Amino acid sequence: MLSKYDEKIKSIREKISNLLMDITTADELSLEAFKLSDKVKFKEVERSLSKIGLKGDDIDNEIIKTFALFGPEAKELRFLVAYLKMTNEIVRTGEGVKKYARRMSQHINNDFNIEPLKPTILLLHKSSVNALKYILECFNEYENCNYEHTYTKVLVEESMNDDLFSVLEKEILNKIIDEKELSIDYVKILGSLRKLERSCDRSVNIANLMLYAEQGGEIKLFN
Amino acid sequence: MATIVDITEEQALKVKNFEFTYAGSDEPNIKKLTMPIAKHSITALIGPSGCGKTTLLRSFNRMHDLYPANRYSGEIIFKDRNILTKNEDLIKLRTQIGMIFQKPTAFPMSIFDNVAYGLRLQGVKNKTELQGRVKKALQDAAIWQEVKDRLGHDANGLSGGQQQRLCIARAIAVEPEVLLFDEPTSALDPISTAGIEELIVGLKERVSIIIVTHNMQQAARVSDYTGFMYLGELVELGPTEELFVTPKERLTEEYITGKFG
Amino acid sequence: MTYTQKRVIANSIVMALSTLSALIGIGFLLWILSILIINGVDALSMTIFLEEGAPPGNESGGLKHALIGQLMLVGYASAFGVPLGIMAGTYLSEYGLKSKLSETIRDISDIMMSAPSIVIGAFVYAIVVAPSGQFSGWAGSIALMIIMLPIILRTTDDMLQLVPSTLREAAFALGTPKYKVITQVVYRGAKAGILTGVMLGVARVAGETAPLLFTSFNDNFLNTDMSQPMASLTVTMYNYATSPYEDWQKLGWAAAFILSMFILTLNILGRLFLLKRKGK
């Protein structure tokens, strides 16, 4: 197609890539922050993700303009639709990372003994970060990425993530039974950790959408 | 009633209350139209047949003067003067505002002579200068590689798409400020069309471009501003990105979504 | 018999009839040509081109005077008629367009084309020969020119109109003044067609006899003075062929042959040019 179109697509991809990068970096920082119980780092995570909603809107508007002006078909159409839906998932993941950072920061305040749970939480967090990293890597490779492979990797990561979360759920429920007076705090922590689990689910959706864009057929996000 | 965006950047042309009636007709074809044209941009004119877009385009370089008894009033301001006055130097005007037609119109002479035609008209005689400027024009029209070894051949041996590029080279050789395109790709195949569109987009650095097209998608792909005309009036003029996503006039919306036209 | 069968038979009958008619027409043409060739070639010799006319019975009689005379008459007629015709055709096509005056000129031109050439000869007699008191080559050329004019005018007009108006517009759009649009672009585009018109016009007048009868009259000897009566191939042929002398009759055949070949060639070339032009 026209080079004007190519420029538009390039610009959209760059924006999505940057957004993904920002969120992945923030998530890694969040992991570090949790490891070191560093509130400053958590603050930095929140700050770096302060504008992701606006960025998401911007990407969406650019995609809408591209549809209106260039009327793409086939692969181009699928990729644009995939990007449109991906942006949603990416922004929500980012919001999740932001909220997680805010809430975990509060938990540190409550000199609350989270040490016994820490190793599992770190594993859970690492798994979410990995899923994001696979997505980012694949996205940046564009044509050269093996989408099937990436999808499988992310699925595997998600499965592991689910297992880790189930373990944490059990551990926390046990803790609640033992330390009833801290039940509210434990429930809050579980809520925060759920964000990590959701993030991994969203990564699966993103990988699924990329696979759809590549292979075609019909969108099967909810099969 | 019409929604016309304010062009804050520099304007190449400004139409003011322009009215045009064809010879032998009582009804004006264009009714009191006012419209700015931005500089170094591509403005597309779209609308159903008979809406007056081609009539308007051909008024910019006073093409209608070739045929007797057409009547018009109003102003078209170009370089701080009204070009519709009787004492406007039409020959000079047409070297500043060039036109490319729907059917490729290569002159019956060699490729070189075609491109050099406008230059020779202006009195350029020096062989080296001619060769240099012809080469540059053919390069800018992205056809140099294809014809550099047969500049002396008759231009009618070229394909439709090539001839249209030749016409573009011929027009830009005289370095006009505005280029008018009258449905430049409607007689061409899709591949040539894509090439010409790309060429037009590349030209806007140096010329302000107005393109009339009945192909909405082409207008959407190529232009920076789009003007929608209907029954001789300008219904809406706005940035293409906005007009095709959220047209402000109901009529524009109906046309774009294919309800008529 | 079914409808289809009837149709097929009717088709075949008409096909057969039209083919037959065509063959008859062509047959006559071939017959004429063959008689011409048989008698003409027989009479050809170098003397024809080298010797002037001689009294009958003289072996050294030739057609040099008639050939040169014909060339001069047609030549001068063309020298004035061709540019005049082209310019008039150009006016009609480029300036007059479809105005009342132009349409009238076109109609008059068409009428003139079908005017009997002898009438034109009589007209020129009245305005040139009678006042000047003598037959002359000029009168002959003027008559031929008047016959030639409408043909060239019409062909030029038609051929120029065939040039698409967008081509003119493209030239104007570059800032070309009108006269240059016509000479540099339109003429070039109609070149072949105009040339054809010229060739056909010349071919037409080259074979005229009647108008020359009362304008250039004739001369049995070589004369290059246009203000005097002049020999022409056509009138000479008329005279020789209707004479009772055998050698003169033979010369008549030779003249007929040379004239026919000349006109045939011009016509064929003219039509080939036209085909090439239309084929583009």
Short mmCIF file of C-alpha atoms in Angstrom, two decimals, chain C residues 16-31:
data_model
loop_
_atom_site.label_atom_id
_atom_site.label_comp_id
_atom_site.label_asym_id
_atom_site.label_seq_id
_atom_site.Cartn_x
_atom_site.Cartn_y
_atom_site.Cartn_z
CA ALA C 16 -23.97 -14.44 -51.96
CA LEU C 17 -25.61 -11.40 -53.54
CA SER C 18 -23.35 -8.89 -51.83
CA THR C 19 -20.25 -10.91 -52.63
CA LEU C 20 -21.38 -11.08 -56.22
CA SER C 21 -21.89 -7.31 -56.35
CA ALA C 22 -18.50 -6.69 -54.87
CA LEU C 23 -16.92 -9.03 -57.37
CA ILE C 24 -18.69 -7.28 -60.23
CA GLY C 25 -17.43 -3.93 -58.99
CA ILE C 26 -13.91 -5.16 -58.56
CA GLY C 27 -14.19 -6.95 -61.84
CA PHE C 28 -14.85 -3.69 -63.65
CA LEU C 29 -11.92 -2.04 -61.90
CA LEU C 30 -9.61 -4.85 -62.88
CA TRP C 31 -10.96 -4.76 -66.42
#
